[in-house]
Coordinates of C-alpha atoms and ligand atoms in Angstrom, one line a residue:
X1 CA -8.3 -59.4 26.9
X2 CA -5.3 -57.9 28.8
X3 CA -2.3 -60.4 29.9
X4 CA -2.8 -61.0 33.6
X5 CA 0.3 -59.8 35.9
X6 CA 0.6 -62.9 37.3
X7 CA 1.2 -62.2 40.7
X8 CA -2.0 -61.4 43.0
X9 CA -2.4 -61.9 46.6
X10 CA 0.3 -60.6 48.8
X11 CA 3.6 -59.8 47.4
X12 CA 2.6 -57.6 44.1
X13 CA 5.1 -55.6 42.2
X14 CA 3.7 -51.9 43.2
X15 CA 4.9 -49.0 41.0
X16 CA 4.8 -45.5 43.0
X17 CA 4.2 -42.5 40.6
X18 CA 5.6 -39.7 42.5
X19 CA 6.6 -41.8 45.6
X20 CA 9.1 -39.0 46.4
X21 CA 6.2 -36.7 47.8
X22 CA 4.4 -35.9 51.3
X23 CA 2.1 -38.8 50.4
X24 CA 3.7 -40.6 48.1
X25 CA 7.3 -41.7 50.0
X26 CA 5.7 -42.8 53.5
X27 CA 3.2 -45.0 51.1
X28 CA 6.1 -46.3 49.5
X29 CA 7.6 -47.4 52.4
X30 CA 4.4 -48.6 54.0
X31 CA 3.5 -50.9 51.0
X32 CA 7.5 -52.4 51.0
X33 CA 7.0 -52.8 54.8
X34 CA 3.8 -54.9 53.8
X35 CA 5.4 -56.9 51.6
X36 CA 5.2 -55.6 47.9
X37 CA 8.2 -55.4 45.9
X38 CA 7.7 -51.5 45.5
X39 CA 9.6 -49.5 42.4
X40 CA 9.3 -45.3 43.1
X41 CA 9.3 -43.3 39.9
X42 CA 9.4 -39.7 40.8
X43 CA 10.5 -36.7 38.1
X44 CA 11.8 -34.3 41.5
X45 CA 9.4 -31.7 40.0
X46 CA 8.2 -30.8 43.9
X47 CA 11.9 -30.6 44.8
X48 CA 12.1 -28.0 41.7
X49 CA 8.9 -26.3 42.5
X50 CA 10.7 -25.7 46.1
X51 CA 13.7 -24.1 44.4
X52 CA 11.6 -21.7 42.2
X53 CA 9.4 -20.5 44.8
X54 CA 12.7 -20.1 47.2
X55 CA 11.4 -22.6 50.0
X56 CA 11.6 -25.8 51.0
X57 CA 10.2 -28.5 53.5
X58 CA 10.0 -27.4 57.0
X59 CA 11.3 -30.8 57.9
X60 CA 15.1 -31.4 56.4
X61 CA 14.4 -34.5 53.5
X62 CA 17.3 -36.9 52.3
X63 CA 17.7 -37.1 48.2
X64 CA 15.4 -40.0 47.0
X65 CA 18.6 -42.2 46.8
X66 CA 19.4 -42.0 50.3
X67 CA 15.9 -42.6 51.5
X68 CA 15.5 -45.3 49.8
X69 CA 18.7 -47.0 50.5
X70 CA 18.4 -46.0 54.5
X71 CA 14.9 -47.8 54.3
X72 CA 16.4 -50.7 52.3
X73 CA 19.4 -50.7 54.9
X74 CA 16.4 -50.8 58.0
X75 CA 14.0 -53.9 56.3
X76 CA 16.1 -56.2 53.8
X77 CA 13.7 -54.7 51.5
X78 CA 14.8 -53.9 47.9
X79 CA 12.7 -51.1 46.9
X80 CA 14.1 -49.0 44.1
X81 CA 13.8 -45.0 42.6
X82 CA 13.6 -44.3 39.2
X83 CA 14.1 -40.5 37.8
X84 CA 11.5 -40.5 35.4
X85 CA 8.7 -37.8 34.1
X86 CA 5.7 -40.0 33.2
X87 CA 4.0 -37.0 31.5
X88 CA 6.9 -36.1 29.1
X89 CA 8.5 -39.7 28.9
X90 CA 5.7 -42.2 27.5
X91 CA 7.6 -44.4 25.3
X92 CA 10.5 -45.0 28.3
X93 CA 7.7 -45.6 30.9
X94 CA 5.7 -48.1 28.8
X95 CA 9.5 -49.8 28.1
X96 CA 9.8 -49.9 31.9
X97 CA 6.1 -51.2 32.1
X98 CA 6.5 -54.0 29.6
X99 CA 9.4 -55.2 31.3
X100 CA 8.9 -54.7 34.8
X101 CA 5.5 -56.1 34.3
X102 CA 4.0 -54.5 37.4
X103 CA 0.3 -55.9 39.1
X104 CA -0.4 -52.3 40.5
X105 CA 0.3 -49.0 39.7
X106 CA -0.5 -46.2 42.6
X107 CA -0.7 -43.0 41.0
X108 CA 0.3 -39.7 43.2
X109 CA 2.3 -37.8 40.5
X110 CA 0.5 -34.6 39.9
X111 CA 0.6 -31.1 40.9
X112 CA -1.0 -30.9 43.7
X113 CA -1.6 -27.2 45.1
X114 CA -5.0 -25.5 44.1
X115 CA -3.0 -21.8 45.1
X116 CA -0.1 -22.8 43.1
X117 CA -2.1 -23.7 39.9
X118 CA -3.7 -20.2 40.1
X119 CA -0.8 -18.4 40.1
X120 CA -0.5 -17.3 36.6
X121 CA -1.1 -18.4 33.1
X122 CA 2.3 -20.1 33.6
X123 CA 1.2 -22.3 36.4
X124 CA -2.4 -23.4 35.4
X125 CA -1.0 -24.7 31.9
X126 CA 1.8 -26.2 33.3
X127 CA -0.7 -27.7 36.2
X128 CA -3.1 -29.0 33.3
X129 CA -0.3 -30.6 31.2
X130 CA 1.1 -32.3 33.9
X131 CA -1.7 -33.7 35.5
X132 CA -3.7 -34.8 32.5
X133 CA -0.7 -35.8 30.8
X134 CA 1.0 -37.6 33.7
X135 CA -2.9 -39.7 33.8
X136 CA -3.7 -40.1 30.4
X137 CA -0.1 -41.6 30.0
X138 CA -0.8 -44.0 32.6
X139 CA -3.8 -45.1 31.4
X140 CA -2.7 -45.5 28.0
X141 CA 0.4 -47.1 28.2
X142 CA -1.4 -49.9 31.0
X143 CA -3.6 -50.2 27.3
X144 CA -0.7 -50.7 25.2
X145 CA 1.1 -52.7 27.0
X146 CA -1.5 -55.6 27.2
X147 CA -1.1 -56.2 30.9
X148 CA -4.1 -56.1 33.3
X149 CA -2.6 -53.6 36.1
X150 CA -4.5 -52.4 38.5
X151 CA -4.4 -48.4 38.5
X152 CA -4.9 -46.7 41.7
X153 CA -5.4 -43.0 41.7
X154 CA -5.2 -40.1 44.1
X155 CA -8.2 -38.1 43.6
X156 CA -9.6 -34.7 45.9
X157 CA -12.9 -34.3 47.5
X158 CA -12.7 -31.0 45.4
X159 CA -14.1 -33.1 42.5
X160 CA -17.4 -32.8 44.6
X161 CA -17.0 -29.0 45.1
X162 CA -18.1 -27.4 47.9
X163 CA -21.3 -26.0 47.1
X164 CA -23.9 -26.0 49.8
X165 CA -26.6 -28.6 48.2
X166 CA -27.0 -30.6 51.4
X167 CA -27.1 -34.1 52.2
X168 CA -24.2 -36.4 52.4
X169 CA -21.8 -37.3 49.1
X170 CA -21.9 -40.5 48.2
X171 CA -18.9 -42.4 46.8
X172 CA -18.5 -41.3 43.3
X173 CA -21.9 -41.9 42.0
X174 CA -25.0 -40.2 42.0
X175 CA -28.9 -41.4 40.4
X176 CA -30.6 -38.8 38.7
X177 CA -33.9 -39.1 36.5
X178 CA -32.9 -37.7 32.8
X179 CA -35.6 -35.8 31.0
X180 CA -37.8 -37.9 30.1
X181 CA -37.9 -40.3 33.0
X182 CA -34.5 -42.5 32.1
X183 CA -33.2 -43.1 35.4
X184 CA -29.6 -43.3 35.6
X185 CA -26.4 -43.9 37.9
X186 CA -24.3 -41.2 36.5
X187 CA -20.5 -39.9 38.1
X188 CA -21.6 -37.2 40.3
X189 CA -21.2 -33.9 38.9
X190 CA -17.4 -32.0 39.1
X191 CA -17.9 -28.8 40.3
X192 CA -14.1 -27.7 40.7
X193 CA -12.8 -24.9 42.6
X194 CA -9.4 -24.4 41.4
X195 CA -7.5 -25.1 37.9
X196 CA -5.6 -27.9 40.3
X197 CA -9.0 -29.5 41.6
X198 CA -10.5 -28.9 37.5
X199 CA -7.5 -31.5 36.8
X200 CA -8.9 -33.9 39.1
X201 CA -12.4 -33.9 37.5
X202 CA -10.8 -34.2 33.8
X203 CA -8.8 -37.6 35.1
X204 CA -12.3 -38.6 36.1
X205 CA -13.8 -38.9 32.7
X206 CA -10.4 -40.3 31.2
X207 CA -10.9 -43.2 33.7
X208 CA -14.5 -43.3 33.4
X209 CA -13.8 -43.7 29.3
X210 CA -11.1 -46.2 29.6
X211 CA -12.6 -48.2 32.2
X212 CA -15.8 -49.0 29.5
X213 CA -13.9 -49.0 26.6
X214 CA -10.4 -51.3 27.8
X215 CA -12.2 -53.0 31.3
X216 CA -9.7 -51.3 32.9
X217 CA -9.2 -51.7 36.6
X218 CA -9.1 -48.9 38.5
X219 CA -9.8 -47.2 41.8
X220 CA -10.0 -43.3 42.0
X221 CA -9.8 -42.1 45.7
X222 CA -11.0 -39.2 46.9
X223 CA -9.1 -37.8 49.4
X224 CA -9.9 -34.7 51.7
X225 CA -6.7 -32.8 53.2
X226 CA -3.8 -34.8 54.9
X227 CA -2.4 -33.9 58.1
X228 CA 0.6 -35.0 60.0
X229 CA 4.4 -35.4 58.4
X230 CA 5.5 -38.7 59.5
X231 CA 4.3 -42.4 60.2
X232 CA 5.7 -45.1 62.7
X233 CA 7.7 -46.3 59.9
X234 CA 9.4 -42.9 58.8
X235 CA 9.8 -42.2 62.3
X236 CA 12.5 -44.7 62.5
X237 CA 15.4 -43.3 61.0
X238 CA 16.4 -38.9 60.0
X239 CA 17.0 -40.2 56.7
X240 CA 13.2 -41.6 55.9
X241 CA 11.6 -38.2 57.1
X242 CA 8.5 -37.1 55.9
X243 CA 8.3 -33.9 53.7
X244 CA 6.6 -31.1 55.8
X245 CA 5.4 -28.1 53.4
X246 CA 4.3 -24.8 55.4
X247 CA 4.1 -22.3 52.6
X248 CA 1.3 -20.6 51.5
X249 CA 1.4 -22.6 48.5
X250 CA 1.5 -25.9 49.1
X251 CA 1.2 -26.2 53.1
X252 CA -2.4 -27.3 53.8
X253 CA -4.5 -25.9 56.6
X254 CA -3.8 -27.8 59.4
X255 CA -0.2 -28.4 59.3
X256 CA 0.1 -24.8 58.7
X257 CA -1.4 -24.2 62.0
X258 CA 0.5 -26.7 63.8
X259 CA 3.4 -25.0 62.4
X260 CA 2.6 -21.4 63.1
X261 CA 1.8 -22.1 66.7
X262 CA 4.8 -23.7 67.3
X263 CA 6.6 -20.9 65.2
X264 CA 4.7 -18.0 67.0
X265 CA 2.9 -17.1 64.1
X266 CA -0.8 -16.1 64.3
X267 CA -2.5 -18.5 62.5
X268 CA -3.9 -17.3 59.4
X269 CA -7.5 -18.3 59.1
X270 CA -8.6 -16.9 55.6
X271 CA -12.4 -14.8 55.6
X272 CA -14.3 -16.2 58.4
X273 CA -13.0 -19.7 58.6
X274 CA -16.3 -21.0 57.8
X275 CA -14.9 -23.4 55.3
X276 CA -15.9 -27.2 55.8
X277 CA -13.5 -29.7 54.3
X278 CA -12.7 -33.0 55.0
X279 CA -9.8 -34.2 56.3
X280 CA -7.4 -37.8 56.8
X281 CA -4.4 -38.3 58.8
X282 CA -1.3 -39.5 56.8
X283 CA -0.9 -43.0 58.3
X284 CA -4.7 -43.4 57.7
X285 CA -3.5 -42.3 53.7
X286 CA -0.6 -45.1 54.1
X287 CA -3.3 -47.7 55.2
X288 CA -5.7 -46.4 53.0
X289 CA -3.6 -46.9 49.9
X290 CA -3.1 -50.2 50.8
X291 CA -7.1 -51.5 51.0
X292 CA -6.9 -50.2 47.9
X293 CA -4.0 -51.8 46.6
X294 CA -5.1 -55.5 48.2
X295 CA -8.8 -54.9 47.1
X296 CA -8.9 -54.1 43.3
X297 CA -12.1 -54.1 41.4
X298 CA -13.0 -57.0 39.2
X299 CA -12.9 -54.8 36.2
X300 CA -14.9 -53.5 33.2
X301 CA -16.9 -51.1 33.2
X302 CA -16.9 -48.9 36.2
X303 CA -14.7 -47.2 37.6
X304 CA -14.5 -48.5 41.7
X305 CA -15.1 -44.8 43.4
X306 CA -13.9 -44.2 47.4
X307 CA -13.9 -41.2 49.3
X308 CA -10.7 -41.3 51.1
X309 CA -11.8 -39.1 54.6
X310 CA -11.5 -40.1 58.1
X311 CA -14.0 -36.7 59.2
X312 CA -14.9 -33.1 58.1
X313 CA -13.9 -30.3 60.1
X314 CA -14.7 -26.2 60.2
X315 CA -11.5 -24.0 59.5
X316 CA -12.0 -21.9 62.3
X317 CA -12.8 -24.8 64.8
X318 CA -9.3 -26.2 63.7
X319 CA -8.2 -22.9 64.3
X320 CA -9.7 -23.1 68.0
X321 CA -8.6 -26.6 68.6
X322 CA -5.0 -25.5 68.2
X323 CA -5.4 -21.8 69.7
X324 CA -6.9 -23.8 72.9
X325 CA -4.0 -26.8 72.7
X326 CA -0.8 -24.4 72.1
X327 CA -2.0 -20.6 73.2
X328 CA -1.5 -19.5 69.5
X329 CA -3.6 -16.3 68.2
X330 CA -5.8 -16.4 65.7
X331 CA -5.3 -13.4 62.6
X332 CA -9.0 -13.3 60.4
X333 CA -7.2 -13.2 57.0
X334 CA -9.0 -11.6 53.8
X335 CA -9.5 -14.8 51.6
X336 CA -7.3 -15.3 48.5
X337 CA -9.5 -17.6 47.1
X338 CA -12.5 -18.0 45.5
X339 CA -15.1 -19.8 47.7
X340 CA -17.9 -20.5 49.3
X341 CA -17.2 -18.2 52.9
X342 CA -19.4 -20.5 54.9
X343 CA -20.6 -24.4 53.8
X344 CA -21.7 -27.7 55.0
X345 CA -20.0 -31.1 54.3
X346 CA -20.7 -34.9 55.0
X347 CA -19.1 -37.3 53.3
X348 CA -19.9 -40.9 53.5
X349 CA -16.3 -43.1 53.5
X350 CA -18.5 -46.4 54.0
X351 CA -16.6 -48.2 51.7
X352 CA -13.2 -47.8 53.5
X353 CA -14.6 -48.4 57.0
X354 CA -16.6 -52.2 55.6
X355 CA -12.9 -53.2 54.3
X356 CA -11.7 -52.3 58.3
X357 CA -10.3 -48.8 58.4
X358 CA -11.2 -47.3 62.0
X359 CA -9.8 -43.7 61.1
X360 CA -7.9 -41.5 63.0
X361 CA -10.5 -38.3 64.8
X362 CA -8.9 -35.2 65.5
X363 CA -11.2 -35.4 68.8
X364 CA -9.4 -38.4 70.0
X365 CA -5.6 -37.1 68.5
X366 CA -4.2 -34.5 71.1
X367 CA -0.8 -37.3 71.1
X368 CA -0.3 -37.0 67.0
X369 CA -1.2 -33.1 67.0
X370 CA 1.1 -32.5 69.7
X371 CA 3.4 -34.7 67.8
X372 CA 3.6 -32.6 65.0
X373 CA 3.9 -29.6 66.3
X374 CA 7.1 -31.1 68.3
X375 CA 8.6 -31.7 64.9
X376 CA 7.7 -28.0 63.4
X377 CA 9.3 -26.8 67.1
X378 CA 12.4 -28.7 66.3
X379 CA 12.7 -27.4 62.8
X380 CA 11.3 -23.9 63.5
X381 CA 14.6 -22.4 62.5
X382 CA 14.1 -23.6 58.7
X383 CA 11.0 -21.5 58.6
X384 CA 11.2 -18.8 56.2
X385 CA 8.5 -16.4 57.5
X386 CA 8.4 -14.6 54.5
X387 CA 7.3 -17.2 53.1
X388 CA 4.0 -17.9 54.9
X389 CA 1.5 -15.6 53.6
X390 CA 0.4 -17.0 50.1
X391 CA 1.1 -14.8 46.7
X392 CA -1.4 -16.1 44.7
X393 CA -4.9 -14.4 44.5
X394 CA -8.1 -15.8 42.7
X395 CA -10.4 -13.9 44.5
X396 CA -9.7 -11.2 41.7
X397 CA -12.1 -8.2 44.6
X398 CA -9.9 -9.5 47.8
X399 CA -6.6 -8.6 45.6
X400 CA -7.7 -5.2 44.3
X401 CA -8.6 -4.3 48.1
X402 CA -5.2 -6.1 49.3
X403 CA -3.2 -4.3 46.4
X404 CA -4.9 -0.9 47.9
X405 CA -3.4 -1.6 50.9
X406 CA 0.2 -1.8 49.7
Ligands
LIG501 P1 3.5 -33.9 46.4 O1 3.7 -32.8 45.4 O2 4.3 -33.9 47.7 O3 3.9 -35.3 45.6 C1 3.7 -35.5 44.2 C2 4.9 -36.2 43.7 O4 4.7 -36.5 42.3 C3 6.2 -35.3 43.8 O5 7.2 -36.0 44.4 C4 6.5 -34.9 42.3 O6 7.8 -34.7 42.1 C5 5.9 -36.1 41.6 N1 5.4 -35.8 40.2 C6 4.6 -34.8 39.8 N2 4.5 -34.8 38.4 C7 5.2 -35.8 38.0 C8 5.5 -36.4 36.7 N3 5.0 -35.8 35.6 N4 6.3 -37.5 36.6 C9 6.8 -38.0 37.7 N5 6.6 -37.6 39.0 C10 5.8 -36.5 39.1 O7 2.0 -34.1 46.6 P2 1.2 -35.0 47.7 O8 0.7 -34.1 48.8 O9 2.1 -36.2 48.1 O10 0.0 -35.5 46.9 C11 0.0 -36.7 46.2 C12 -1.3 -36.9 45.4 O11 -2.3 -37.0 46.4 C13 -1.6 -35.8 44.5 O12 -2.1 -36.3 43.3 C14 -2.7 -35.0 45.2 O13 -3.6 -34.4 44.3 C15 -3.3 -36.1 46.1 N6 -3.9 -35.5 47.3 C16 -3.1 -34.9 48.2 C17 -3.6 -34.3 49.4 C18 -2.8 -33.6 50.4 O14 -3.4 -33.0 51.4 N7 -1.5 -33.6 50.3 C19 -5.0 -34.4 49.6 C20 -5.8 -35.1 48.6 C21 -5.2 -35.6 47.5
LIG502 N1 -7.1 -22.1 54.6 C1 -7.1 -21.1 55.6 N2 -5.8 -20.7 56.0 C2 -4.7 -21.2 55.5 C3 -4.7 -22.2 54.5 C4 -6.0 -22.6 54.0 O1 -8.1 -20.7 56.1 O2 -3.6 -20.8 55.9 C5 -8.4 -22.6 54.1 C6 -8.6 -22.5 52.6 O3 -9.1 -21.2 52.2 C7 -9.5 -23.6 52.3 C8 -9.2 -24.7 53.4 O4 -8.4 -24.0 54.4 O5 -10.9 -23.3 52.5 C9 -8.3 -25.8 52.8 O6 -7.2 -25.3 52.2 P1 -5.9 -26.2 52.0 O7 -4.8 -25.4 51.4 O8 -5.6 -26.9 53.3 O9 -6.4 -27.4 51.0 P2 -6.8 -27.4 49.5 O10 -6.4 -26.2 48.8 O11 -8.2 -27.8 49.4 O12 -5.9 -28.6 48.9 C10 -5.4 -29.7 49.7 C11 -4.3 -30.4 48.9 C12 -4.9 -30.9 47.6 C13 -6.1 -31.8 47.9 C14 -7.1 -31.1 48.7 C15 -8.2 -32.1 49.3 O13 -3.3 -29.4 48.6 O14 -3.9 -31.7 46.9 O15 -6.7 -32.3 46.7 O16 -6.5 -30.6 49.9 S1 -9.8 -31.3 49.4 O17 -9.6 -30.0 50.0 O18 -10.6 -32.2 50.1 O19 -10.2 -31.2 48.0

């Protein structure tokens, strides 16, 4: 049996894998701000991924070091960074695990854009090694180690897929009847849209098989797409802002509009914006995380599933909701990707509301839209227009008729 942490209740020690990131750093300060004695290990491969595509936050983001001594400067806290690349460095990270001994170990560091793992051949291995490697390290070295740390992972609703089968997705687990009238309660199946979401569904089974065979403890969340940059508590200080990604690579739907009204920019809803996804606001993610964090499965066995959504929205009725709110345009895009033009999508996030989350609705959030598009206004000037139309096709028909146009 594995060596318990010894900490529990309030107050754990909280590793952060990739705690530098859009998600990851306002977590990191929202679980210090809560009490946990939180350690960020971060390898700075977004930073780099910035530098190679020749863009960068829309939002201007001090070096981890600074952040993280600003926040520690604000609260008495002592949270601490570590440079560290847990898919390429297992033998320092499990060092750092045996001696740090930590109760809890939220897992954000993967590569997270679907357009930027489709890229090229480059990208989708590099997107696969990563990913899987940055998880399976995890996993193994909480294993080897001999300590019973609770691993909490950032999953997608992509894992689901988008398909339009009807009916609402349950939390991870599906029954079915097996031929031959077995009935069973079986992970539901991973229909992946992108090399990026595929990663997702591969960290699924490594969980599902270490969670039998060690009783790990772990909770995979299935988040939809985050919105917003900051949170009260990044708010408070220049130095703790929030990354803010508007490229066509990694800036998600939402933000991107927010951005483009405020920049003037039609916004660029791709086919016929008949794409349903689900969506969470990033202090819902902070709290979130934290449920998570204070409410870790017993263990063995199974692993604890959540879908991590506060609602599911239409592109193009996003697309209205900020054309209405700001006067922006709308410009019907041929799709670079390859999906569904039109589906459905409900998603139950029972779980989340029974432990107390009462999420944040786009209906009732014209003060934290309007927010950010006050902070893409301010930092219009570091937009990089050239940068907003996305360069990587997987709809292999909508490039050949976009390369005809060129
Ligand atoms: P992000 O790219 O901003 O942050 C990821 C962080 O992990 C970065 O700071 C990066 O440098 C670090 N990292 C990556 N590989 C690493 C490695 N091998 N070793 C150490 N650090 C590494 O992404 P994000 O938007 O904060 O997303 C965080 C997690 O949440 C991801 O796993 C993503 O799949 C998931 N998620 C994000 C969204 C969203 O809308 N942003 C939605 C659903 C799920
Ligand atoms: N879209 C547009 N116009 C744009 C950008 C996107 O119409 O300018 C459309 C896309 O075609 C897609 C939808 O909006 O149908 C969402 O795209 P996105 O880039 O906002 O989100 P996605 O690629 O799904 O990925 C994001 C995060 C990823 C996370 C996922 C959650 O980058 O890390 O896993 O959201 S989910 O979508 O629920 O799987």
């Amino acid at each position: 049996p594995l060596e318990a942490a010894g900490r529990g209740g309030k107050g754990k020690k909280v590793f952060v894998l990739g705690g530098d990131g859009f998600c990851g750093w306002p977590t990191a300060v929202h679980l210090s701000n809560a009490g946990h004695d939180v350690v960020i290990i971060d390898n700075l491969s977004r930073r780099k991924i910035d530098l190679e595509l020749g863009c960068e936050s829309l939002t201007p983001i001090s070096s981890p070091e600074v952040r993280v001594a600003a926040w520690n400067e604000l609260s008495g806290r002592n949270m601490r960074f570590e440079y560290m690349d847990i898919a390429k460095e297992y033998d320092r990270f499990l060092q750092m695990i045996k001696e740090e001994k930590p109760d809890t170990m939220v897992h954000f560091a993967e590569q997270r854009a679907a357009p930027y793992s489709m890229k090229s051949g480059a990208t989708k291995r590099y997107t696969v090694e990563n990913n899987v490697g940055a998880s399976h390290n995890a996993v193994c070295a909480i294993v080897e180690s001999g300590l019973d740390i609770h691993l909490v992972h950032l999953g997608t609703m992509g894992v689901y897929g988008y398909g339009n089968s009807g009916g609402k997705i349950p939390e991870g687990y599906i029954d079915v009847t097996l031929p031959g009238g077995r009935e069973r309660n079986i992970l539901h199946p991973a229909y992946p849209g992108s090399v990026y979401h595929a990663t997702k569904c591969l960290d699924a089974l490594l969980f599902q098989f270490y969670a039998k065979n060690d009783q790990l403890r772990i909770t995979d969340l299935h988040q939809g797409i985050v919105w917003g940059t900051n949170t009260p508590l990044t708010s408070k200080d220049e130095r703790l802002c929030n990354r803010f990604d508007y490229d066509g690579e990694y800036g998600t739907v939402l933000n991107r509009f927010l951005m483009q009204a405020a920049c003037g920019i039609p916004l660029t809803v791709y086919g016929t914006g008949g794409q349903t996804r689900a969506f969470i606001h990033i202090t819902d993610t902070c709290k979130c995380i934290e449920l998570a964090v204070n409410n870790p499965p017993v263990g063995g066995e199974r692993v604890k599933i959540l879908n991590q959504v506060a609602q599911t929205a239409r592109v193009r009725d996003l697309a209205q909701l900020i054309g209405s709110m700001t006067g922006a345009k709308v410009q019907l895009t041929a799709n670079p990707r390859a999906e569904d033009a039109e589906n459905e999508l409900e998603v139950s996030n029972d779980q989340f509301k029974e432990m107390g989350l009462d999420p944040i609705l786009l209906d009732s959030a014209a003060g934290l839209l309007t927010e950010v598009q006050e902070i893409a206004t301010k930092y219009q000037h570091r937009c990089d227009r050239s940068k907003v139309v996305s360069k990587s096709f997987w709809n292999k028909g909508t490039a050949k008729a976009a390369e005809g146009k060129t």
